């Protein structure tokens, strides 16, 4: 007993010392590390330091695959996975002491926020021209990798292509669908935000509240009034499959896996106005000490070769037109029937926070 | 050996000790006696070092220890609750102070066993948890723990107050014997006058932050210098005005003072004829049998009551209802 | 009061103590006061002048007002219901002579090993739309509404049973310290079992219950998972809204304002409770305490009733845990429909978790963080408690209230405060940048666990006999030696319990961690969330349960080491 006690005491004392001197210790330990990484590199002709890369697209084996491929191409990378909104928040928080060198994944809206916060550095890779038009940042800060469509899905036993809604607006304008669809209530996440943006941006009005006309707000109110709230921790696809809530948002890239899990293949809707097409992008972090390596990595990851391989492996839809050929047939077919909704990401990024706040406070019940 | 010089202790507006001057001799068993809240524990704690006096000096063998830290005063204290360390066993409790001094293990062991034997703690008890001991044994541990450091002074704060009556008497004697055996200067705090009288070489009676009287038990008892002291020590009669008015006592008593007489000084048997002896009449109205003696309540003829005690002589010659004569030596009357 | 002053006078402050006090002061200013003031300043004054816009926004929002109202209703309801259930549990396990009390205790302890979304989903397996109870009711009464389990009552039900952890730990400690002679005395005077309970036993538990009630109020205000999942549209609370707002730059002022409202109401309650505590604290007067003997319930009917209640509660507690474990071996389909089918049993989930997480690192990172931070926070709380115990003046009052600051802010705002403040070099921390270092998360874990730890450690500190310290001092021991050898061993059991609770709380934390973790040292909570994110396409439902089961096992092991062994001895 006494030994245990002494041990605990020792640790407590150490803990105290550590807490007390935390600030100083950090200074002492952090510095040699970074300088050690810097100095020898300065003498070498080709810089090839380990890159720290933030992404939200590393789950389901994508991360492991990429690390392996990168290694084969001579890159040493460390992937830091986080949800899109969280990764963005981190990057902004760390902007005066950046940890990351490169960010990929996320979506245009989040990249717009990053750009606005001065987190990104301008770099136009050689493959920028191969990317489908309108997907890259025209200012050259970020460039497209993978396309994801945010779709309105339906349960195929409850509805047919004919009886299903034709657009998001049908959900609340047609009483038949009232109470049958999931309203995008979990506004902390990115996808529900994009659904909202997809509807609101149709009612742009510089004089309206937060750039949206009153008609737009009325529409959004109807969307929330007539839908079923999403529930934290529940997988919407389960409700779609069981028919409990047969209509709602699905993300294109996950459809196959969900179908496999729940045994139901959701039907998808192609509205005339198009669907919010989010594009995973790649960019270099402002303040990286490994600029040269980061540039080479961006060149590599966005190349049609890598994106093609990736698409074949993970059923994704590449943004790089030269890589599309290697994508899965079903995926290509899906995307050929889809039209990208024209969205101005900068405008959305500027206003989405206010929109969410207004919806949370005044529109949702 | 110990000198308190003009000591004042204040807690905010409260004067716990008002200008105390006191000398305690080497080897003395000295008692601070008084009711609760009189300042006796406060002065003890200031001697041990837990309280710094607001003004004045404490001298120990002519050395000023007022600002000396607790551990450097060489005074060991036994607490009212004993304050034994519940997570340490008996041995560890006794060894605690030695460990602090970084004495070698073997020497600690020798000292601990030695003192344990002296205070009559059995070998088997050393490995016990303190919570497994009886109250008396706990007290022995507390004393052993204090004495093992060979202090020049032992300070005891009501160490017997947690014990039952029989054990108190028994341990009182042990305490006295121990003190004699070690010859150690002992300061003893109590509110129990019997304890004070039986144990002490000298007593200081405290009241409201001042010392009313310092003296031997006999002096304190027989020649109480204040009304408070005479009331606090022993059972005493306050002589009612009627009793004085209706008897010769009025010749001896200053009418502007309050008169007292100890119970045992009211005698049922005749005292030798003397100009100072006053005879009174009365009736026994109540009696309490204590074994060694009997206490009687006498209703004095003409009004007033007095208590007296008589040694039990086996004849049972005084009963409730008896009309009796009784005697008082006017020199035994205390007037304040 | 008198005693504290005496002590002040008697303890000269030495050099090393000064350094220690200096360090505490530095910590409080640097990590509790400055960042939080800074974040409020940035939020409300960033454009140079204060605006009331946030207040207007909130006042004009029915939803915000209703959510706020609901949060208070929930907090107040929980103060009542959890105390009732918690006291019942403690009586069953520690006071009454109930057959099988040891097994019952295990059941009642389950809340210590899981919480949040996982716990609520466990209850949904039982009472949710396709849960077992619901199916049973639906069979018995064909007209039974299967969507019955939502709204205020559902949230209250789940949270009432989920929030008894502190009761089973700390209240049972208190009940074991009851002087049994008082119970015997009451019996001797003819008190019935329940009369004695009411008049003799419960009053002794009152101080502990006061302390726990403050925690309940906080828990109620901060409720997230249960209202989100079970509240339905009619019973949403404010904390999820605060979380959403605090993550969005545009709405941080609202988050901060809402947090301020909750914080101030907590402060009011805390002040009231501290006052109550001061007036109502009583120490057992008996000198010779005797050990509590479990009470047989004399009335036969009463005895049967209490046994029935005991086992009924046991079932309420144990079934959700069992279902989580069982369902972790199934797939998403089974989980979302709450049906068990032997053909759908699989070990794939576990294989997947352990193969993709072959890297043991996240576990190691989380365990190190949890251990380091929980030990540091306990050390800090011990030091602070000792100061609070030794001195009583305006500085210690200031210290005590400062250390309670983290209770008044949601952890996300504390995280933001740290980020905003320490993303640039600051003099206070030797001109270094904390953002992007491993210390950031460590500090945050320490900070948010200070108030709870302090409350608990302080309580045990103040129950110590002052004479022990004096005695040790008199025997020549230096303060630190006294602390180490005499005081700490006495308060160690309750301190270790707090340590274990903190450890388990940190282990799987996500909300705070996500803001601050070092990218190269990802804790478990982050890894779990990432691999079970909506973005991920694997069987995320099942994986979540697998991770939960693993966390439950780690937590249970920790608790066993701290608690199981102690209760045996």
mmCIF file of N, CA and C in Angstrom, chain B residues 2-105:
data_model
loop_
_atom_site.group_PDB
_atom_site.id
_atom_site.type_symbol
_atom_site.label_atom_id
_atom_site.label_comp_id
_atom_site.label_asym_id
_atom_site.label_seq_id
_atom_site.Cartn_x
_atom_site.Cartn_y
_atom_site.Cartn_z
ATOM 1 N N UNK B 2 9.376 27.882 32.317
ATOM 2 C CA UNK B 2 8.544 28.554 31.323
ATOM 3 C C UNK B 2 8.061 29.864 31.922
ATOM 4 N N UNK B 3 8.200 30.930 31.143
ATOM 5 C CA UNK B 3 7.716 32.214 31.628
ATOM 6 C C UNK B 3 6.813 32.843 30.567
ATOM 7 N N UNK B 4 5.616 33.146 30.993
ATOM 8 C CA UNK B 4 4.737 33.921 30.124
ATOM 9 C C UNK B 4 4.837 35.362 30.594
ATOM 10 N N UNK B 5 5.206 36.248 29.655
ATOM 11 C CA UNK B 5 5.458 37.627 30.052
ATOM 12 C C UNK B 5 4.500 38.546 29.295
ATOM 13 N N UNK B 6 3.608 39.166 30.031
ATOM 14 C CA UNK B 6 2.661 40.136 29.461
ATOM 15 C C UNK B 6 1.973 39.614 28.186
ATOM 16 N N UNK B 7 1.561 38.364 28.225
ATOM 17 C CA UNK B 7 0.970 37.788 27.012
ATOM 18 C C UNK B 7 -0.456 38.305 26.807
ATOM 19 N N UNK B 8 -0.700 38.772 25.596
ATOM 20 C CA UNK B 8 -2.068 39.096 25.189
ATOM 21 C C UNK B 8 -2.345 38.340 23.906
ATOM 22 N N UNK B 9 -3.545 37.758 23.816
ATOM 23 C CA UNK B 9 -3.930 37.096 22.569
ATOM 24 C C UNK B 9 -5.302 37.607 22.184
ATOM 25 N N UNK B 10 -5.362 38.148 20.980
ATOM 26 C CA UNK B 10 -6.637 38.690 20.506
ATOM 27 C C UNK B 10 -7.031 37.958 19.234
ATOM 28 N N UNK B 11 -8.308 37.656 19.114
ATOM 29 C CA UNK B 11 -8.863 37.189 17.837
ATOM 30 C C UNK B 11 -9.837 38.251 17.392
ATOM 31 N N UNK B 12 -9.379 39.112 16.512
ATOM 32 C CA UNK B 12 -10.252 40.207 16.110
ATOM 33 C C UNK B 12 -10.507 41.090 17.324
ATOM 34 N N UNK B 13 -11.794 41.257 17.652
ATOM 35 C CA UNK B 13 -12.141 42.088 18.808
ATOM 36 C C UNK B 13 -12.132 41.291 20.098
ATOM 37 N N UNK B 14 -11.993 39.992 19.941
ATOM 38 C CA UNK B 14 -12.131 39.141 21.107
ATOM 39 C C UNK B 14 -10.787 38.971 21.817
ATOM 40 N N UNK B 15 -10.792 39.329 23.096
ATOM 41 C CA UNK B 15 -9.592 39.191 23.913
ATOM 42 C C UNK B 15 -9.563 37.819 24.549
ATOM 43 N N UNK B 16 -8.853 36.893 23.966
ATOM 44 C CA UNK B 16 -8.846 35.533 24.513
ATOM 45 C C UNK B 16 -7.988 35.480 25.770
ATOM 46 N N UNK B 17 -6.854 36.170 25.724
ATOM 47 C CA UNK B 17 -5.964 36.224 26.895
ATOM 48 C C UNK B 17 -5.617 37.679 27.148
ATOM 49 N N UNK B 18 -5.892 38.107 28.412
ATOM 50 C CA UNK B 18 -5.630 39.506 28.743
ATOM 51 C C UNK B 18 -4.438 39.578 29.694
ATOM 52 N N UNK B 19 -3.339 39.970 29.182
ATOM 53 C CA UNK B 19 -2.151 40.232 29.977
ATOM 54 C C UNK B 19 -1.810 39.143 30.997
ATOM 55 N N UNK B 20 -1.265 38.071 30.484
ATOM 56 C CA UNK B 20 -0.951 36.934 31.339
ATOM 57 C C UNK B 20 0.520 36.964 31.735
ATOM 58 N N UNK B 21 0.756 36.760 33.035
ATOM 59 C CA UNK B 21 2.132 36.597 33.521
ATOM 60 C C UNK B 21 2.152 35.343 34.379
ATOM 61 N N UNK B 22 3.087 34.448 34.068
ATOM 62 C CA UNK B 22 3.039 33.151 34.732
ATOM 63 C C UNK B 22 4.422 32.528 34.675
ATOM 64 N N UNK B 23 4.793 31.861 35.773
ATOM 65 C CA UNK B 23 6.065 31.129 35.780
ATOM 66 C C UNK B 23 5.800 29.673 36.094
ATOM 67 N N UNK B 24 6.388 28.796 35.306
ATOM 68 C CA UNK B 24 6.219 27.373 35.565
ATOM 69 C C UNK B 24 7.605 26.794 35.779
ATOM 70 N N UNK B 25 7.742 26.005 36.872
ATOM 71 C CA UNK B 25 9.079 25.518 37.213
ATOM 72 C C UNK B 25 9.388 24.215 36.518
ATOM 73 N N UNK B 26 10.650 23.919 36.431
ATOM 74 C CA UNK B 26 11.105 22.685 35.797
ATOM 75 C C UNK B 26 10.589 21.477 36.580
ATOM 76 N N UNK B 27 10.080 20.498 35.863
ATOM 77 C CA UNK B 27 9.633 19.264 36.492
ATOM 78 C C UNK B 27 8.266 19.367 37.126
ATOM 79 N N UNK B 28 7.670 20.514 37.024
ATOM 80 C CA UNK B 28 6.386 20.723 37.670
ATOM 81 C C UNK B 28 5.251 20.097 36.867
ATOM 82 N N UNK B 29 4.224 19.625 37.564
ATOM 83 C CA UNK B 29 2.974 19.257 36.901
ATOM 84 C C UNK B 29 2.048 20.443 37.104
ATOM 85 N N UNK B 30 1.878 21.205 36.051
ATOM 86 C CA UNK B 30 1.167 22.476 36.176
ATOM 87 C C UNK B 30 -0.145 22.410 35.400
ATOM 88 N N UNK B 31 -1.220 22.814 36.052
ATOM 89 C CA UNK B 31 -2.523 22.687 35.411
ATOM 90 C C UNK B 31 -3.137 24.044 35.117
ATOM 91 N N UNK B 32 -3.674 24.181 33.896
ATOM 92 C CA UNK B 32 -4.528 25.330 33.562
ATOM 93 C C UNK B 32 -5.952 24.862 33.764
ATOM 94 N N UNK B 33 -6.632 25.435 34.746
ATOM 95 C CA UNK B 33 -7.990 25.003 35.067
ATOM 96 C C UNK B 33 -8.959 26.136 34.786
ATOM 97 N N UNK B 34 -10.112 25.759 34.259
ATOM 98 C CA UNK B 34 -11.111 26.795 34.033
ATOM 99 C C UNK B 34 -12.264 26.273 33.205
ATOM 100 N N UNK B 35 -13.347 27.038 33.198
ATOM 101 C CA UNK B 35 -14.498 26.604 32.379
ATOM 102 C C UNK B 35 -14.176 26.755 30.900
ATOM 103 N N UNK B 36 -15.031 26.196 30.037
ATOM 104 C CA UNK B 36 -14.722 26.296 28.611
ATOM 105 C C UNK B 36 -14.828 27.743 28.160
ATOM 106 N N UNK B 37 -13.919 28.113 27.269
ATOM 107 C CA UNK B 37 -13.916 29.479 26.771
ATOM 108 C C UNK B 37 -13.137 30.440 27.651
ATOM 109 N N UNK B 38 -12.419 29.919 28.663
ATOM 110 C CA UNK B 38 -11.719 30.818 29.576
ATOM 111 C C UNK B 38 -10.350 31.208 29.051
ATOM 112 N N UNK B 39 -9.878 30.526 27.999
ATOM 113 C CA UNK B 39 -8.576 30.864 27.429
ATOM 114 C C UNK B 39 -7.484 29.871 27.768
ATOM 115 N N UNK B 40 -7.806 28.815 28.488
ATOM 116 C CA UNK B 40 -6.751 27.888 28.932
ATOM 117 C C UNK B 40 -6.125 27.123 27.762
ATOM 118 N N UNK B 41 -6.997 26.679 26.829
ATOM 119 C CA UNK B 41 -6.448 25.959 25.679
ATOM 120 C C UNK B 41 -5.673 26.913 24.776
ATOM 121 N N UNK B 42 -6.180 28.135 24.671
ATOM 122 C CA UNK B 42 -5.506 29.139 23.843
ATOM 123 C C UNK B 42 -4.065 29.352 24.309
ATOM 124 N N UNK B 43 -3.895 29.467 25.615
ATOM 125 C CA UNK B 43 -2.545 29.752 26.115
ATOM 126 C C UNK B 43 -1.654 28.526 25.944
ATOM 127 N N UNK B 44 -2.270 27.338 26.084
ATOM 128 C CA UNK B 44 -1.486 26.121 25.858
ATOM 129 C C UNK B 44 -1.009 26.062 24.408
ATOM 130 N N UNK B 45 -1.931 26.379 23.480
ATOM 131 C CA UNK B 45 -1.584 26.316 22.067
ATOM 132 C C UNK B 45 -0.547 27.378 21.703
ATOM 133 N N UNK B 46 -0.576 28.488 22.439
ATOM 134 C CA UNK B 46 0.444 29.501 22.154
ATOM 135 C C UNK B 46 1.801 29.034 22.683
ATOM 136 N N UNK B 47 1.763 28.271 23.757
ATOM 137 C CA UNK B 47 3.024 27.732 24.273
ATOM 138 C C UNK B 47 3.605 26.714 23.273
ATOM 139 N N UNK B 48 2.727 25.852 22.750
ATOM 140 C CA UNK B 48 3.189 24.830 21.800
ATOM 141 C C UNK B 48 3.590 25.481 20.475
ATOM 142 N N UNK B 49 2.965 26.584 20.160
ATOM 143 C CA UNK B 49 3.372 27.299 18.951
ATOM 144 C C UNK B 49 2.310 27.395 17.879
ATOM 145 N N UNK B 50 1.108 26.920 18.157
ATOM 146 C CA UNK B 50 0.064 26.997 17.140
ATOM 147 C C UNK B 50 -0.496 28.408 17.023
ATOM 148 N N UNK B 51 -0.376 29.170 18.099
ATOM 149 C CA UNK B 51 -0.907 30.530 18.082
ATOM 150 C C UNK B 51 0.214 31.489 18.453
ATOM 151 N N UNK B 52 0.307 32.556 17.699
ATOM 152 C CA UNK B 52 1.298 33.557 18.043
ATOM 153 C C UNK B 52 0.607 34.628 18.875
ATOM 154 N N UNK B 53 1.155 34.944 20.056
ATOM 155 C CA UNK B 53 0.517 35.956 20.892
ATOM 156 C C UNK B 53 0.487 37.302 20.186
ATOM 157 N N UNK B 54 -0.534 38.095 20.475
ATOM 158 C CA UNK B 54 -0.620 39.425 19.881
ATOM 159 C C UNK B 54 0.467 40.315 20.449
ATOM 160 N N UNK B 55 0.768 40.110 21.730
ATOM 161 C CA UNK B 55 1.913 40.813 22.309
ATOM 162 C C UNK B 55 2.442 40.004 23.481
ATOM 163 N N UNK B 56 3.619 40.341 23.946
ATOM 164 C CA UNK B 56 4.218 39.622 25.061
ATOM 165 C C UNK B 56 5.234 38.593 24.598
ATOM 166 N N UNK B 57 5.812 37.919 25.589
ATOM 167 C CA UNK B 57 6.901 36.978 25.289
ATOM 168 C C UNK B 57 6.656 35.660 25.993
ATOM 169 N N UNK B 58 7.082 34.596 25.364
ATOM 170 C CA UNK B 58 7.115 33.301 26.041
ATOM 171 C C UNK B 58 8.588 32.914 26.151
ATOM 172 N N UNK B 59 9.046 32.666 27.350
ATOM 173 C CA UNK B 59 10.447 32.308 27.544
ATOM 174 C C UNK B 59 10.534 30.858 27.984
ATOM 175 N N UNK B 60 11.471 30.157 27.444
ATOM 176 C CA UNK B 60 11.693 28.772 27.827
ATOM 177 C C UNK B 60 13.143 28.693 28.281
ATOM 178 N N UNK B 61 13.350 28.455 29.572
ATOM 179 C CA UNK B 61 14.692 28.487 30.150
ATOM 180 C C UNK B 61 15.427 29.749 29.710
ATOM 181 N N UNK B 62 14.745 30.879 29.860
ATOM 182 C CA UNK B 62 15.302 32.197 29.539
ATOM 183 C C UNK B 62 15.509 32.456 28.044
ATOM 184 N N UNK B 63 15.145 31.466 27.212
ATOM 185 C CA UNK B 63 15.248 31.694 25.771
ATOM 186 C C UNK B 63 13.879 32.161 25.282
ATOM 187 N N UNK B 64 13.880 33.225 24.493
ATOM 188 C CA UNK B 64 12.605 33.707 23.971
ATOM 189 C C UNK B 64 12.153 32.799 22.828
ATOM 190 N N UNK B 65 11.038 32.084 23.026
ATOM 191 C CA UNK B 65 10.586 31.169 21.969
ATOM 192 C C UNK B 65 9.338 31.690 21.268
ATOM 193 N N UNK B 66 9.003 32.944 21.516
ATOM 194 C CA UNK B 66 7.754 33.477 20.947
ATOM 195 C C UNK B 66 7.690 33.276 19.438
ATOM 196 N N UNK B 67 8.828 33.431 18.777
ATOM 197 C CA UNK B 67 8.812 33.320 17.316
ATOM 198 C C UNK B 67 9.461 32.041 16.808
ATOM 199 N N UNK B 68 9.757 31.148 17.732
ATOM 200 C CA UNK B 68 10.375 29.882 17.311
ATOM 201 C C UNK B 68 9.296 28.974 16.729
ATOM 202 N N UNK B 69 9.650 28.239 15.671
ATOM 203 C CA UNK B 69 8.646 27.394 15.042
ATOM 204 C C UNK B 69 8.303 26.206 15.944
ATOM 205 N N UNK B 70 7.143 25.637 15.679
ATOM 206 C CA UNK B 70 6.587 24.592 16.536
ATOM 207 C C UNK B 70 7.587 23.462 16.769
ATOM 208 N N UNK B 71 8.191 22.998 15.670
ATOM 209 C CA UNK B 71 9.007 21.799 15.789
ATOM 210 C C UNK B 71 10.326 22.062 16.526
ATOM 211 N N UNK B 72 10.676 23.330 16.652
ATOM 212 C CA UNK B 72 11.944 23.629 17.322
ATOM 213 C C UNK B 72 11.780 24.034 18.788
ATOM 214 N N UNK B 73 10.573 23.851 19.346
ATOM 215 C CA UNK B 73 10.367 24.260 20.726
ATOM 216 C C UNK B 73 10.618 23.129 21.714
ATOM 217 N N UNK B 74 10.591 21.914 21.210
ATOM 218 C CA UNK B 74 10.798 20.776 22.110
ATOM 219 C C UNK B 74 9.635 20.572 23.059
ATOM 220 N N UNK B 75 8.457 20.912 22.591
ATOM 221 C CA UNK B 75 7.260 20.710 23.403
ATOM 222 C C UNK B 75 6.357 19.725 22.666
ATOM 223 N N UNK B 76 5.997 18.629 23.326
ATOM 224 C CA UNK B 76 5.113 17.669 22.683
ATOM 225 C C UNK B 76 3.714 17.824 23.243
ATOM 226 N N UNK B 77 2.751 17.638 22.354
ATOM 227 C CA UNK B 77 1.373 17.867 22.787
ATOM 228 C C UNK B 77 0.538 16.607 22.630
ATOM 229 N N UNK B 78 -0.343 16.390 23.599
ATOM 230 C CA UNK B 78 -1.341 15.326 23.480
ATOM 231 C C UNK B 78 -2.690 16.000 23.350
ATOM 232 N N UNK B 79 -3.408 15.627 22.279
ATOM 233 C CA UNK B 79 -4.643 16.346 21.974
ATOM 234 C C UNK B 79 -5.846 15.719 22.648
ATOM 235 N N UNK B 80 -6.863 16.552 22.781
ATOM 236 C CA UNK B 80 -8.099 16.076 23.387
ATOM 237 C C UNK B 80 -8.651 14.874 22.621
ATOM 238 N N UNK B 81 -8.621 14.970 21.288
ATOM 239 C CA UNK B 81 -9.119 13.858 20.473
ATOM 240 C C UNK B 81 -8.003 12.848 20.194
ATOM 241 N N UNK B 82 -6.862 13.076 20.755
ATOM 242 C CA UNK B 82 -5.628 12.295 20.544
ATOM 243 C C UNK B 82 -5.003 12.555 19.182
ATOM 244 N N UNK B 83 -5.853 12.847 18.167
ATOM 245 C CA UNK B 83 -5.328 13.120 16.820
ATOM 246 C C UNK B 83 -4.364 12.049 16.363
ATOM 247 N N UNK B 84 -4.713 10.810 16.626
ATOM 248 C CA UNK B 84 -3.889 9.722 16.088
ATOM 249 C C UNK B 84 -4.140 9.644 14.591
ATOM 250 N N UNK B 85 -3.123 9.278 13.845
ATOM 251 C CA UNK B 85 -3.276 9.241 12.395
ATOM 252 C C UNK B 85 -3.965 7.940 11.993
ATOM 253 N N UNK B 86 -5.187 8.046 11.485
ATOM 254 C CA UNK B 86 -5.999 6.840 11.311
ATOM 255 C C UNK B 86 -5.442 5.874 10.267
ATOM 256 N N UNK B 87 -4.645 6.402 9.338
ATOM 257 C CA UNK B 87 -4.169 5.501 8.284
ATOM 258 C C UNK B 87 -2.861 4.814 8.667
ATOM 259 N N UNK B 88 -2.280 5.224 9.783
ATOM 260 C CA UNK B 88 -1.037 4.587 10.230
ATOM 261 C C UNK B 88 -1.360 3.667 11.410
ATOM 262 N N UNK B 89 -0.592 2.599 11.555
ATOM 263 C CA UNK B 89 -0.851 1.726 12.690
ATOM 264 C C UNK B 89 -0.184 2.300 13.944
ATOM 265 N N UNK B 90 -0.316 1.577 15.052
ATOM 266 C CA UNK B 90 0.160 2.100 16.320
ATOM 267 C C UNK B 90 1.663 2.391 16.248
ATOM 268 N N UNK B 91 2.390 1.430 15.736
ATOM 269 C CA UNK B 91 3.840 1.589 15.632
ATOM 270 C C UNK B 91 4.197 2.830 14.817
ATOM 271 N N UNK B 92 3.557 2.954 13.668
ATOM 272 C CA UNK B 92 3.857 4.077 12.766
ATOM 273 C C UNK B 92 3.494 5.409 13.418
ATOM 274 N N UNK B 93 2.408 5.394 14.185
ATOM 275 C CA UNK B 93 2.023 6.621 14.882
ATOM 276 C C UNK B 93 3.110 7.054 15.855
ATOM 277 N N UNK B 94 3.606 6.070 16.621
ATOM 278 C CA UNK B 94 4.625 6.414 17.612
ATOM 279 C C UNK B 94 5.923 6.832 16.919
ATOM 280 N N UNK B 95 6.210 6.145 15.816
ATOM 281 C CA UNK B 95 7.483 6.398 15.137
ATOM 282 C C UNK B 95 7.469 7.681 14.310
ATOM 283 N N UNK B 96 6.254 8.244 14.130
ATOM 284 C CA UNK B 96 6.103 9.372 13.197
ATOM 285 C C UNK B 96 7.138 10.474 13.419
ATOM 286 N N UNK B 97 7.221 10.941 14.661
ATOM 287 C CA UNK B 97 8.112 12.065 14.944
ATOM 288 C C UNK B 97 9.576 11.711 14.753
ATOM 289 N N UNK B 98 9.902 10.432 15.024
ATOM 290 C CA UNK B 98 11.286 9.993 14.857
ATOM 291 C C UNK B 98 11.650 9.928 13.376
ATOM 292 N N UNK B 99 10.683 9.431 12.596
ATOM 293 C CA UNK B 99 10.899 9.350 11.146
ATOM 294 C C UNK B 99 11.226 10.716 10.584
ATOM 295 N N UNK B 100 10.462 11.703 11.073
ATOM 296 C CA UNK B 100 10.667 13.059 10.583
ATOM 297 C C UNK B 100 12.106 13.487 10.840
ATOM 298 N N UNK B 101 12.650 13.035 11.981
ATOM 299 C CA UNK B 101 14.007 13.442 12.346
ATOM 300 C C UNK B 101 15.068 12.657 11.600
ATOM 301 N N UNK B 102 14.624 11.737 10.759
ATOM 302 C CA UNK B 102 15.546 10.939 9.939
ATOM 303 C C UNK B 102 16.537 10.173 10.796
ATOM 304 N N UNK B 103 16.021 9.524 11.811
ATOM 305 C CA UNK B 103 16.853 8.682 12.664
ATOM 306 C C UNK B 103 16.919 7.301 12.024
ATOM 307 N N UNK B 104 17.969 6.562 12.297
ATOM 308 C CA UNK B 104 18.118 5.256 11.649
ATOM 309 C C UNK B 104 17.001 4.323 12.078
ATOM 310 N N UNK B 105 16.689 3.410 11.187
ATOM 311 C CA UNK B 105 15.569 2.495 11.398
ATOM 312 C C UNK B 105 15.704 1.726 12.705
#
